[in-house]
Amino acid sequence: DVKVTQSSRYLVKRTGEKVFLECVQDMDHENMFWYRQDPGLGLRLIYFSYDVKMKEKGDIPEGYSVSREKKERFSLILESASTNQTSMYLCASSRQGVYNEQFFGPGTRLTVL
Amino acid sequence: KNQVEQSPQSLIILEGKNCTLQCNYTVSPFSNLRWYKQDTGRGPVSLTIMTFSENTKSNGRYTATLDADTKQSSLHITASQLSDSASYICVVSFSYGNNRLAFGKGNQVVVIP
């Protein structure tokens, strides 16, 4: 079974803090993705990576950065958290190719106070 | 603009009844369409995948249809169960890039006894 794990299910941070969200997959997938999900807006792509040390901006990269030093691990970084970054964050991974399913982690619900 | 529209936004159905969820898309170039099920507090899980040449695909009590000419898809749930209460997300894959997706906002289904 494919497994995508995220470091925290719930996280509460204060405005201005640096926040790290970690994602690990165990299926040797090339692609990894970070999304945020907000009521009424659906899933929106923040960043994705198709190889180690490679990254590309998604639709809403502002205020975020990412790191992929190892194939199985993809980190999302909020350099200075703001209240409008309160959201559900979902990580996903997949093999290369348009027919391959993206497998999602359980999500991290981040609240920024 | 690439868009995926779903209707109805939410619905309540009695246990044992059937329901149909709709998805219209304007994604181009089209590769495939998936329906994902997302239980509350969890990540989405793929139910079906349909390519350009497929009209119907079933997964247990879930049946998806695709009309590539009119760019419409539906997900039919037969003999609903309480465990079908979830958000159902229509996801369209582009035929280029590293598995980039366009997401609908989801159909929220609540099954009541």
mmCIF file with all atom_site columns, C-alpha atoms in Angstrom:
data_model
loop_
_atom_site.group_PDB
_atom_site.id
_atom_site.type_symbol
_atom_site.label_atom_id
_atom_site.label_alt_id
_atom_site.label_comp_id
_atom_site.label_asym_id
_atom_site.label_entity_id
_atom_site.label_seq_id
_atom_site.pdbx_PDB_ins_code
_atom_site.Cartn_x
_atom_site.Cartn_y
_atom_site.Cartn_z
_atom_site.occupancy
_atom_site.B_iso_or_equiv
_atom_site.pdbx_formal_charge
_atom_site.auth_seq_id
_atom_site.auth_comp_id
_atom_site.auth_asym_id
_atom_site.auth_atom_id
_atom_site.pdbx_PDB_model_num
ATOM 1   C CA . ASP A 1 1   ? 0.000   0.000  0.000   1.00 0.00 ? 1   ASP A CA 1
ATOM 2   C CA . VAL A 1 2   ? 1.142   3.469  -0.831  1.00 0.00 ? 2   VAL A CA 1
ATOM 3   C CA . LYS A 1 3   ? 1.649   5.531  2.250   1.00 0.00 ? 3   LYS A CA 1
ATOM 4   C CA . VAL A 1 4   ? 2.009   9.289  2.451   1.00 0.00 ? 4   VAL A CA 1
ATOM 5   C CA . THR A 1 5   ? 2.514   10.616 5.946   1.00 0.00 ? 5   THR A CA 1
ATOM 6   C CA . GLN A 1 6   ? 2.524   14.158 7.246   1.00 0.00 ? 6   GLN A CA 1
ATOM 7   C CA . SER A 1 7   ? 4.358   15.214 10.375  1.00 0.00 ? 7   SER A CA 1
ATOM 8   C CA . SER A 1 8   ? 1.390   16.713 12.218  1.00 0.00 ? 8   SER A CA 1
ATOM 9   C CA . ARG A 1 9   ? -2.383  16.418 12.025  1.00 0.00 ? 9   ARG A CA 1
ATOM 10  C CA . TYR A 1 10  ? -2.977  19.671 13.881  1.00 0.00 ? 10  TYR A CA 1
ATOM 11  C CA . LEU A 1 11  ? -0.660  22.630 14.363  1.00 0.00 ? 11  LEU A CA 1
ATOM 12  C CA . VAL A 1 12  ? -1.157  25.994 16.054  1.00 0.00 ? 12  VAL A CA 1
ATOM 13  C CA . LYS A 1 13  ? 1.374   28.749 15.439  1.00 0.00 ? 13  LYS A CA 1
ATOM 14  C CA . ARG A 1 14  ? 1.624   32.470 16.056  1.00 0.00 ? 14  ARG A CA 1
ATOM 15  C CA . THR A 1 15  ? 1.873   35.190 13.442  1.00 0.00 ? 15  THR A CA 1
ATOM 16  C CA . GLY A 1 16  ? 5.467   35.674 12.321  1.00 0.00 ? 16  GLY A CA 1
ATOM 17  C CA . GLU A 1 17  ? 6.675   32.217 13.326  1.00 0.00 ? 17  GLU A CA 1
ATOM 18  C CA . LYS A 1 18  ? 8.563   30.023 10.865  1.00 0.00 ? 18  LYS A CA 1
ATOM 19  C CA . VAL A 1 19  ? 6.597   26.851 10.204  1.00 0.00 ? 19  VAL A CA 1
ATOM 20  C CA . PHE A 1 20  ? 7.804   23.553 8.757   1.00 0.00 ? 20  PHE A CA 1
ATOM 21  C CA . LEU A 1 21  ? 5.407   20.957 7.381   1.00 0.00 ? 21  LEU A CA 1
ATOM 22  C CA . GLU A 1 22  ? 6.974   17.612 6.553   1.00 0.00 ? 22  GLU A CA 1
ATOM 23  C CA . CYS A 1 23  ? 5.743   14.965 4.130   1.00 0.00 ? 23  CYS A CA 1
ATOM 24  C CA . VAL A 1 24  ? 7.190   11.490 3.580   1.00 0.00 ? 24  VAL A CA 1
ATOM 25  C CA . GLN A 1 25  ? 6.179   8.872  0.989   1.00 0.00 ? 25  GLN A CA 1
ATOM 26  C CA . ASP A 1 26  ? 7.305   5.269  0.910   1.00 0.00 ? 26  ASP A CA 1
ATOM 27  C CA . MET A 1 27  ? 6.671   4.314  -2.735  1.00 0.00 ? 27  MET A CA 1
ATOM 28  C CA . ASP A 1 28  ? 9.710   5.794  -4.450  1.00 0.00 ? 28  ASP A CA 1
ATOM 29  C CA . HIS A 1 29  ? 7.513   8.305  -6.315  1.00 0.00 ? 29  HIS A CA 1
ATOM 30  C CA . GLU A 1 30  ? 9.219   10.913 -8.424  1.00 0.00 ? 30  GLU A CA 1
ATOM 31  C CA . ASN A 1 31  ? 6.555   13.613 -8.017  1.00 0.00 ? 31  ASN A CA 1
ATOM 32  C CA . MET A 1 32  ? 5.515   15.277 -4.791  1.00 0.00 ? 32  MET A CA 1
ATOM 33  C CA . PHE A 1 33  ? 3.000   18.077 -4.287  1.00 0.00 ? 33  PHE A CA 1
ATOM 34  C CA . TRP A 1 34  ? 1.817   20.519 -1.633  1.00 0.00 ? 34  TRP A CA 1
ATOM 35  C CA . TYR A 1 35  ? -1.787  21.778 -1.708  1.00 0.00 ? 35  TYR A CA 1
ATOM 36  C CA . ARG A 1 36  ? -3.911  23.864 0.557   1.00 0.00 ? 36  ARG A CA 1
ATOM 37  C CA . GLN A 1 37  ? -7.627  23.266 0.886   1.00 0.00 ? 37  GLN A CA 1
ATOM 38  C CA . ASP A 1 38  ? -10.062 25.960 1.984   1.00 0.00 ? 38  ASP A CA 1
ATOM 39  C CA . PRO A 1 39  ? -13.871 25.838 2.206   1.00 0.00 ? 39  PRO A CA 1
ATOM 40  C CA . GLY A 1 40  ? -15.463 26.984 -1.034  1.00 0.00 ? 40  GLY A CA 1
ATOM 41  C CA . LEU A 1 41  ? -12.122 27.086 -2.870  1.00 0.00 ? 41  LEU A CA 1
ATOM 42  C CA . GLY A 1 42  ? -11.162 23.447 -3.212  1.00 0.00 ? 42  GLY A CA 1
ATOM 43  C CA . LEU A 1 43  ? -7.579  22.256 -3.502  1.00 0.00 ? 43  LEU A CA 1
ATOM 44  C CA . ARG A 1 44  ? -4.998  24.692 -4.787  1.00 0.00 ? 44  ARG A CA 1
ATOM 45  C CA . LEU A 1 45  ? -1.442  23.778 -5.728  1.00 0.00 ? 45  LEU A CA 1
ATOM 46  C CA . ILE A 1 46  ? 1.292   25.608 -3.825  1.00 0.00 ? 46  ILE A CA 1
ATOM 47  C CA . TYR A 1 47  ? 4.472   23.901 -5.080  1.00 0.00 ? 47  TYR A CA 1
ATOM 48  C CA . PHE A 1 48  ? 5.478   20.628 -6.620  1.00 0.00 ? 48  PHE A CA 1
ATOM 49  C CA . SER A 1 49  ? 8.686   18.719 -7.194  1.00 0.00 ? 49  SER A CA 1
ATOM 50  C CA . TYR A 1 50  ? 9.440   16.161 -9.897  1.00 0.00 ? 50  TYR A CA 1
ATOM 51  C CA . ASP A 1 51  ? 12.875  15.181 -8.666  1.00 0.00 ? 51  ASP A CA 1
ATOM 52  C CA . VAL A 1 52  ? 15.271  15.663 -5.803  1.00 0.00 ? 52  VAL A CA 1
ATOM 53  C CA . LYS A 1 53  ? 16.295  19.316 -5.426  1.00 0.00 ? 53  LYS A CA 1
ATOM 54  C CA . MET A 1 54  ? 13.862  20.288 -8.206  1.00 0.00 ? 54  MET A CA 1
ATOM 55  C CA . LYS A 1 55  ? 10.821  22.446 -7.522  1.00 0.00 ? 55  LYS A CA 1
ATOM 56  C CA . GLU A 1 56  ? 8.252   24.379 -9.466  1.00 0.00 ? 56  GLU A CA 1
ATOM 57  C CA . LYS A 1 57  ? 5.737   26.974 -8.379  1.00 0.00 ? 57  LYS A CA 1
ATOM 58  C CA . GLY A 1 58  ? 2.095   26.069 -8.422  1.00 0.00 ? 58  GLY A CA 1
ATOM 59  C CA . ASP A 1 59  ? -0.845  28.437 -8.497  1.00 0.00 ? 59  ASP A CA 1
ATOM 60  C CA . ILE A 1 60  ? -0.379  30.104 -5.082  1.00 0.00 ? 60  ILE A CA 1
ATOM 61  C CA . PRO A 1 61  ? 3.324   30.020 -4.085  1.00 0.00 ? 61  PRO A CA 1
ATOM 62  C CA . GLU A 1 62  ? 3.455   33.423 -2.407  1.00 0.00 ? 62  GLU A CA 1
ATOM 63  C CA . GLY A 1 63  ? 4.478   33.205 1.236   1.00 0.00 ? 63  GLY A CA 1
ATOM 64  C CA . TYR A 1 64  ? 5.726   29.617 0.913   1.00 0.00 ? 64  TYR A CA 1
ATOM 65  C CA . SER A 1 65  ? 8.920   27.814 0.027   1.00 0.00 ? 65  SER A CA 1
ATOM 66  C CA . VAL A 1 66  ? 9.783   24.122 -0.290  1.00 0.00 ? 66  VAL A CA 1
ATOM 67  C CA . SER A 1 67  ? 12.702  21.781 0.090   1.00 0.00 ? 67  SER A CA 1
ATOM 68  C CA . ARG A 1 68  ? 13.345  18.343 -1.364  1.00 0.00 ? 68  ARG A CA 1
ATOM 69  C CA . GLU A 1 69  ? 16.718  17.014 -0.313  1.00 0.00 ? 69  GLU A CA 1
ATOM 70  C CA . LYS A 1 70  ? 15.722  13.346 -0.446  1.00 0.00 ? 70  LYS A CA 1
ATOM 71  C CA . LYS A 1 71  ? 13.374  11.587 -2.843  1.00 0.00 ? 71  LYS A CA 1
ATOM 72  C CA . GLU A 1 72  ? 10.962  10.447 -0.156  1.00 0.00 ? 72  GLU A CA 1
ATOM 73  C CA . ARG A 1 73  ? 10.686  13.750 1.710   1.00 0.00 ? 73  ARG A CA 1
ATOM 74  C CA . PHE A 1 74  ? 9.115   17.069 0.692   1.00 0.00 ? 74  PHE A CA 1
ATOM 75  C CA . SER A 1 75  ? 8.941   19.975 3.117   1.00 0.00 ? 75  SER A CA 1
ATOM 76  C CA . LEU A 1 76  ? 6.734   23.052 3.003   1.00 0.00 ? 76  LEU A CA 1
ATOM 77  C CA . ILE A 1 77  ? 8.053   26.135 4.761   1.00 0.00 ? 77  ILE A CA 1
ATOM 78  C CA . LEU A 1 78  ? 6.131   29.205 5.846   1.00 0.00 ? 78  LEU A CA 1
ATOM 79  C CA . GLU A 1 79  ? 8.900   31.745 6.431   1.00 0.00 ? 79  GLU A CA 1
ATOM 80  C CA . SER A 1 80  ? 6.711   34.100 8.463   1.00 0.00 ? 80  SER A CA 1
ATOM 81  C CA . ALA A 1 81  ? 3.272   32.676 9.151   1.00 0.00 ? 81  ALA A CA 1
ATOM 82  C CA . SER A 1 82  ? 0.270   34.923 8.712   1.00 0.00 ? 82  SER A CA 1
ATOM 83  C CA . THR A 1 83  ? -3.372  34.461 9.685   1.00 0.00 ? 83  THR A CA 1
ATOM 84  C CA . ASN A 1 84  ? -4.413  34.071 6.045   1.00 0.00 ? 84  ASN A CA 1
ATOM 85  C CA . GLN A 1 85  ? -2.301  30.917 5.903   1.00 0.00 ? 85  GLN A CA 1
ATOM 86  C CA . THR A 1 86  ? -4.666  29.180 8.310   1.00 0.00 ? 86  THR A CA 1
ATOM 87  C CA . SER A 1 87  ? -5.797  26.209 6.245   1.00 0.00 ? 87  SER A CA 1
ATOM 88  C CA . MET A 1 88  ? -5.706  22.461 5.653   1.00 0.00 ? 88  MET A CA 1
ATOM 89  C CA . TYR A 1 89  ? -2.437  21.469 3.984   1.00 0.00 ? 89  TYR A CA 1
ATOM 90  C CA . LEU A 1 90  ? -2.329  18.285 1.940   1.00 0.00 ? 90  LEU A CA 1
ATOM 91  C CA . CYS A 1 91  ? 0.745   16.548 0.567   1.00 0.00 ? 91  CYS A CA 1
ATOM 92  C CA . ALA A 1 92  ? 0.544   14.135 -2.368  1.00 0.00 ? 92  ALA A CA 1
ATOM 93  C CA . SER A 1 93  ? 2.900   11.965 -4.385  1.00 0.00 ? 93  SER A CA 1
ATOM 94  C CA . SER A 1 94  ? 2.750   10.152 -7.720  1.00 0.00 ? 94  SER A CA 1
ATOM 95  C CA . ARG A 1 95  ? 4.845   8.462  -10.363 1.00 0.00 ? 95  ARG A CA 1
ATOM 96  C CA . GLN A 1 96  ? 5.772   10.424 -13.464 1.00 0.00 ? 96  GLN A CA 1
ATOM 97  C CA . GLY A 1 97  ? 3.105   10.439 -16.151 1.00 0.00 ? 97  GLY A CA 1
ATOM 98  C CA . VAL A 1 98  ? -0.370  11.895 -16.538 1.00 0.00 ? 98  VAL A CA 1
ATOM 99  C CA . TYR A 1 99  ? -2.214  8.613  -15.888 1.00 0.00 ? 99  TYR A CA 1
ATOM 100 C CA . ASN A 1 100 ? -0.704  8.008  -12.501 1.00 0.00 ? 100 ASN A CA 1
ATOM 101 C CA . GLU A 1 101 ? -2.823  8.600  -9.426  1.00 0.00 ? 101 GLU A CA 1
ATOM 102 C CA . GLN A 1 102 ? -1.800  11.189 -6.888  1.00 0.00 ? 102 GLN A CA 1
ATOM 103 C CA . PHE A 1 103 ? -1.843  9.647  -3.413  1.00 0.00 ? 103 PHE A CA 1
ATOM 104 C CA . PHE A 1 104 ? -2.655  12.051 -0.624  1.00 0.00 ? 104 PHE A CA 1
ATOM 105 C CA . GLY A 1 105 ? -1.559  12.258 2.962   1.00 0.00 ? 105 GLY A CA 1
ATOM 106 C CA . PRO A 1 106 ? -4.058  12.779 5.807   1.00 0.00 ? 106 PRO A CA 1
ATOM 107 C CA . GLY A 1 107 ? -3.503  16.536 5.909   1.00 0.00 ? 107 GLY A CA 1
ATOM 108 C CA . THR A 1 108 ? -2.263  19.037 8.463   1.00 0.00 ? 108 THR A CA 1
ATOM 109 C CA . ARG A 1 109 ? -4.736  21.546 9.832   1.00 0.00 ? 109 ARG A CA 1
ATOM 110 C CA . LEU A 1 110 ? -2.694  24.671 10.529  1.00 0.00 ? 110 LEU A CA 1
ATOM 111 C CA . THR A 1 111 ? -4.076  27.523 12.603  1.00 0.00 ? 111 THR A CA 1
ATOM 112 C CA . VAL A 1 112 ? -2.119  30.777 12.732  1.00 0.00 ? 112 VAL A CA 1
ATOM 113 C CA . LEU A 1 113 ? -3.123  33.057 15.595  1.00 0.00 ? 113 LEU A CA 1
ATOM 114 C CA . LYS B 2 1   ? -9.248  29.297 -18.376 1.00 0.00 ? 1   LYS B CA 1
ATOM 115 C CA . ASN B 2 2   ? -9.093  25.728 -17.129 1.00 0.00 ? 2   ASN B CA 1
ATOM 116 C CA . GLN B 2 3   ? -12.035 25.106 -14.843 1.00 0.00 ? 3   GLN B CA 1
ATOM 117 C CA . VAL B 2 4   ? -13.871 22.241 -13.206 1.00 0.00 ? 4   VAL B CA 1
ATOM 118 C CA . GLU B 2 5   ? -17.404 22.935 -11.998 1.00 0.00 ? 5   GLU B CA 1
ATOM 119 C CA . GLN B 2 6   ? -19.379 20.536 -9.819  1.00 0.00 ? 6   GLN B CA 1
ATOM 120 C CA . SER B 2 7   ? -23.037 20.408 -8.891  1.00 0.00 ? 7   SER B CA 1
ATOM 121 C CA . PRO B 2 8   ? -24.858 20.238 -6.614  1.00 0.00 ? 8   PRO B CA 1
ATOM 122 C CA . GLN B 2 9   ? -22.576 21.822 -4.027  1.00 0.00 ? 9   GLN B CA 1
ATOM 123 C CA . SER B 2 10  ? -24.187 19.684 -1.332  1.00 0.00 ? 10  SER B CA 1
ATOM 124 C CA . LEU B 2 11  ? -27.011 17.217 -0.943  1.00 0.00 ? 11  LEU B CA 1
ATOM 125 C CA . ILE B 2 12  ? -28.662 15.107 1.706   1.00 0.00 ? 12  ILE B CA 1
ATOM 126 C CA . ILE B 2 13  ? -29.990 11.661 0.809   1.00 0.00 ? 13  ILE B CA 1
ATOM 127 C CA . LEU B 2 14  ? -31.667 8.850  2.681   1.00 0.00 ? 14  LEU B CA 1
ATOM 128 C CA . GLU B 2 15  ? -29.745 5.671  3.272   1.00 0.00 ? 15  GLU B CA 1
ATOM 129 C CA . GLY B 2 16  ? -30.445 3.165  0.512   1.00 0.00 ? 16  GLY B CA 1
ATOM 130 C CA . LYS B 2 17  ? -31.311 5.793  -2.102  1.00 0.00 ? 17  LYS B CA 1
ATOM 131 C CA . ASN B 2 18  ? -29.317 6.599  -5.244  1.00 0.00 ? 18  ASN B CA 1
ATOM 132 C CA . CYS B 2 19  ? -27.778 9.923  -6.203  1.00 0.00 ? 19  CYS B CA 1
ATOM 133 C CA . THR B 2 20  ? -25.879 11.448 -9.124  1.00 0.00 ? 20  THR B CA 1
ATOM 134 C CA . LEU B 2 21  ? -23.168 14.081 -8.945  1.00 0.00 ? 21  LEU B CA 1
ATOM 135 C CA . GLN B 2 22  ? -22.241 16.243 -11.933 1.00 0.00 ? 22  GLN B CA 1
ATOM 136 C CA . CYS B 2 23  ? -18.936 17.615 -13.196 1.00 0.00 ? 23  CYS B CA 1
ATOM 137 C CA . ASN B 2 24  ? -18.363 19.976 -16.148 1.00 0.00 ? 24  ASN B CA 1
ATOM 138 C CA . TYR B 2 25  ? -14.858 20.876 -17.215 1.00 0.00 ? 25  TYR B CA 1
ATOM 139 C CA . THR B 2 26  ? -13.094 23.153 -19.653 1.00 0.00 ? 26  THR B CA 1
ATOM 140 C CA . VAL B 2 27  ? -9.593  21.742 -19.160 1.00 0.00 ? 27  VAL B CA 1
ATOM 141 C CA . SER B 2 28  ? -7.445  21.552 -22.266 1.00 0.00 ? 28  SER B CA 1
ATOM 142 C CA . PRO B 2 29  ? -5.600  19.554 -23.370 1.00 0.00 ? 29  PRO B CA 1
ATOM 143 C CA . PHE B 2 30  ? -7.504  16.799 -21.601 1.00 0.00 ? 30  PHE B CA 1
ATOM 144 C CA . SER B 2 31  ? -5.825  13.580 -20.501 1.00 0.00 ? 31  SER B CA 1
ATOM 145 C CA . ASN B 2 32  ? -8.069  11.861 -17.969 1.00 0.00 ? 32  ASN B CA 1
ATOM 146 C CA . LEU B 2 33  ? -10.655 12.471 -15.276 1.00 0.00 ? 33  LEU B CA 1
ATOM 147 C CA . ARG B 2 34  ? -10.768 11.022 -11.786 1.00 0.00 ? 34  ARG B CA 1
ATOM 148 C CA . TRP B 2 35  ? -13.338 11.096 -9.054  1.00 0.00 ? 35  TRP B CA 1
ATOM 149 C CA . TYR B 2 36  ? -11.866 11.273 -5.561  1.00 0.00 ? 36  TYR B CA 1
ATOM 150 C CA . LYS B 2 37  ? -13.664 10.631 -2.277  1.00 0.00 ? 37  LYS B CA 1
ATOM 151 C CA . GLN B 2 38  ? -12.591 12.677 0.730   1.00 0.00 ? 38  GLN B CA 1
ATOM 152 C CA . ASP B 2 39  ? -13.842 11.673 4.163   1.00 0.00 ? 39  ASP B CA 1
ATOM 153 C CA . THR B 2 40  ? -13.931 14.401 6.797   1.00 0.00 ? 40  THR B CA 1
ATOM 154 C CA . GLY B 2 41  ? -10.458 15.067 8.195   1.00 0.00 ? 41  GLY B CA 1
ATOM 155 C CA . ARG B 2 42  ? -8.703  12.803 5.711   1.00 0.00 ? 42  ARG B CA 1
ATOM 156 C CA . GLY B 2 43  ? -6.946  13.110 2.363   1.00 0.00 ? 43  GLY B CA 1
ATOM 157 C CA . PRO B 2 44  ? -8.766  12.361 -0.923  1.00 0.00 ? 44  PRO B CA 1
ATOM 158 C CA . VAL B 2 45  ? -8.735  8.806  -2.289  1.00 0.00 ? 45  VAL B CA 1
ATOM 159 C CA . SER B 2 46  ? -9.244  7.964  -5.973  1.00 0.00 ? 46  SER B CA 1
ATOM 160 C CA . LEU B 2 47  ? -12.429 6.075  -6.877  1.00 0.00 ? 47  LEU B CA 1
ATOM 161 C CA . THR B 2 48  ? -12.230 5.912  -10.673 1.00 0.00 ? 48  THR B CA 1
ATOM 162 C CA . ILE B 2 49  ? -10.144 7.102  -13.610 1.00 0.00 ? 49  ILE B CA 1
ATOM 163 C CA . MET B 2 50  ? -11.531 7.669  -17.092 1.00 0.00 ? 50  MET B CA 1
ATOM 164 C CA . THR B 2 51  ? -9.634  8.447  -20.262 1.00 0.00 ? 51  THR B CA 1
ATOM 165 C CA . PHE B 2 52  ? -10.877 10.124 -23.430 1.00 0.00 ? 52  PHE B CA 1
ATOM 166 C CA . SER B 2 53  ? -12.153 6.893  -25.001 1.00 0.00 ? 53  SER B CA 1
ATOM 167 C CA . GLU B 2 54  ? -14.023 5.546  -21.957 1.00 0.00 ? 54  GLU B CA 1
ATOM 168 C CA . ASN B 2 55  ? -17.721 6.205  -21.368 1.00 0.00 ? 55  ASN B CA 1
ATOM 169 C CA . THR B 2 56  ? -18.445 4.296  -18.176 1.00 0.00 ? 56  THR B CA 1
ATOM 170 C CA . LYS B 2 57  ? -16.459 2.810  -15.326 1.00 0.00 ? 57  LYS B CA 1
ATOM 171 C CA . SER B 2 58  ? -17.641 1.204  -12.120 1.00 0.00 ? 58  SER B CA 1
ATOM 172 C CA . ASN B 2 59  ? -16.075 0.658  -8.723  1.00 0.00 ? 59  ASN B CA 1
ATOM 173 C CA . GLY B 2 60  ? -18.515 -1.245 -6.540  1.00 0.00 ? 60  GLY B CA 1
ATOM 174 C CA . ARG B 2 61  ? -21.549 0.957  -5.950  1.00 0.00 ? 61  ARG B CA 1
ATOM 175 C CA . TYR B 2 62  ? -19.877 3.905  -7.683  1.00 0.00 ? 62  TYR B CA 1
ATOM 176 C CA . THR B 2 63  ? -20.336 4.361  -11.439 1.00 0.00 ? 63  THR B CA 1
ATOM 177 C CA . ALA B 2 64  ? -18.671 7.177  -13.327 1.00 0.00 ? 64  ALA B CA 1
ATOM 178 C CA . THR B 2 65  ? -19.566 8.331  -16.831 1.00 0.00 ? 65  THR B CA 1
ATOM 179 C CA . LEU B 2 66  ? -17.692 10.581 -19.216 1.00 0.00 ? 66  LEU B CA 1
ATOM 180 C CA . ASP B 2 67  ? -18.851 12.444 -22.301 1.00 0.00 ? 67  ASP B CA 1
ATOM 181 C CA . ALA B 2 68  ? -15.683 13.919 -23.780 1.00 0.00 ? 68  ALA B CA 1
ATOM 182 C CA . ASP B 2 69  ? -17.609 15.749 -26.495 1.00 0.00 ? 69  ASP B CA 1
ATOM 183 C CA . THR B 2 70  ? -19.693 17.790 -24.080 1.00 0.00 ? 70  THR B CA 1
ATOM 184 C CA . LYS B 2 71  ? -16.950 17.735 -21.425 1.00 0.00 ? 71  LYS B CA 1
ATOM 185 C CA . GLN B 2 72  ? -19.222 16.347 -18.751 1.00 0.00 ? 72  GLN B CA 1
ATOM 186 C CA . SER B 2 73  ? -18.849 13.584 -16.196 1.00 0.00 ? 73  SER B CA 1
ATOM 187 C CA . SER B 2 74  ? -21.118 12.147 -13.560 1.00 0.00 ? 74  SER B CA 1
ATOM 188 C CA . LEU B 2 75  ? -20.690 9.934  -10.517 1.00 0.00 ? 75  LEU B CA 1
ATOM 189 C CA . HIS B 2 76  ? -23.648 7.748  -9.598  1.00 0.00 ? 76  HIS B CA 1
ATOM 190 C CA . ILE B 2 77  ? -23.874 6.247  -6.122  1.00 0.00 ? 77  ILE B CA 1
ATOM 191 C CA . THR B 2 78  ? -26.191 3.254  -5.877  1.00 0.00 ? 78  THR B CA 1
ATOM 192 C CA . ALA B 2 79  ? -27.925 2.130  -2.687  1.00 0.00 ? 79  ALA B CA 1
ATOM 193 C CA . SER B 2 80  ? -26.171 4.730  -0.558  1.00 0.00 ? 80  SER B CA 1
ATOM 194 C CA . GLN B 2 81  ? -24.691 3.827  2.816   1.00 0.00 ? 81  GLN B CA 1
ATOM 195 C CA . LEU B 2 82  ? -23.841 5.989  5.806   1.00 0.00 ? 82  LEU B CA 1
ATOM 196 C CA . SER B 2 83  ? -20.160 5.553  4.945   1.00 0.00 ? 83  SER B CA 1
ATOM 197 C CA . ASP B 2 84  ? -20.774 7.328  1.632   1.00 0.00 ? 84  ASP B CA 1
ATOM 198 C CA . SER B 2 85  ? -21.051 10.609 3.537   1.00 0.00 ? 85  SER B CA 1
ATOM 199 C CA . ALA B 2 86  ? -18.070 12.526 2.185   1.00 0.00 ? 86  ALA B CA 1
ATOM 200 C CA . SER B 2 87  ? -16.937 15.127 -0.302  1.00 0.00 ? 87  SER B CA 1
ATOM 201 C CA . TYR B 2 88  ? -16.580 13.879 -3.877  1.00 0.00 ? 88  TYR B CA 1
ATOM 202 C CA . ILE B 2 89  ? -14.053 15.777 -5.939  1.00 0.00 ? 89  ILE B CA 1
ATOM 203 C CA . CYS B 2 90  ? -13.848 15.769 -9.731  1.00 0.00 ? 90  CYS B CA 1
ATOM 204 C CA . VAL B 2 91  ? -10.221 16.044 -10.871 1.00 0.00 ? 91  VAL B CA 1
ATOM 205 C CA . VAL B 2 92  ? -9.052  16.523 -14.467 1.00 0.00 ? 92  VAL B CA 1
ATOM 206 C CA . SER B 2 93  ? -5.509  15.839 -15.594 1.00 0.00 ? 93  SER B CA 1
ATOM 207 C CA . PHE B 2 94  ? -3.734  17.853 -18.273 1.00 0.00 ? 94  PHE B CA 1
ATOM 208 C CA . SER B 2 95  ? -1.991  15.905 -21.029 1.00 0.00 ? 95  SER B CA 1
ATOM 209 C CA . TYR B 2 96  ? 1.282   17.654 -20.426 1.00 0.00 ? 96  TYR B CA 1
ATOM 210 C CA . GLY B 2 97  ? 3.565   18.374 -17.537 1.00 0.00 ? 97  GLY B CA 1
ATOM 211 C CA . ASN B 2 98  ? 4.288   16.342 -14.481 1.00 0.00 ? 98  ASN B CA 1
ATOM 212 C CA . ASN B 2 99  ? 0.813   15.198 -13.519 1.00 0.00 ? 99  ASN B CA 1
ATOM 213 C CA . ARG B 2 100 ? -0.714  18.651 -13.120 1.00 0.00 ? 100 ARG B CA 1
ATOM 214 C CA . LEU B 2 101 ? -4.374  18.564 -12.103 1.00 0.00 ? 101 LEU B CA 1
ATOM 215 C CA . ALA B 2 102 ? -7.419  20.835 -12.118 1.00 0.00 ? 102 ALA B CA 1
ATOM 216 C CA . PHE B 2 103 ? -9.745  20.323 -9.150  1.00 0.00 ? 103 PHE B CA 1
ATOM 217 C CA . GLY B 2 104 ? -13.446 20.898 -8.697  1.00 0.00 ? 104 GLY B CA 1
ATOM 218 C CA . LYS B 2 105 ? -14.630 22.245 -5.365  1.00 0.00 ? 105 LYS B CA 1
ATOM 219 C CA . GLY B 2 106 ? -16.403 19.032 -4.485  1.00 0.00 ? 106 GLY B CA 1
ATOM 220 C CA . ASN B 2 107 ? -19.906 17.707 -3.920  1.00 0.00 ? 107 ASN B CA 1
ATOM 221 C CA . GLN B 2 108 ? -20.668 17.351 -0.208  1.00 0.00 ? 108 GLN B CA 1
ATOM 222 C CA . VAL B 2 109 ? -22.888 14.280 0.298   1.00 0.00 ? 109 VAL B CA 1
ATOM 223 C CA . VAL B 2 110 ? -24.598 13.523 3.601   1.00 0.00 ? 110 VAL B CA 1
ATOM 224 C CA . VAL B 2 111 ? -26.385 10.190 3.944   1.00 0.00 ? 111 VAL B CA 1
ATOM 225 C CA . ILE B 2 112 ? -28.932 10.033 6.749   1.00 0.00 ? 112 ILE B CA 1
ATOM 226 C CA . PRO B 2 113 ? -30.562 6.905  8.226   1.00 0.00 ? 113 PRO B CA 1
#
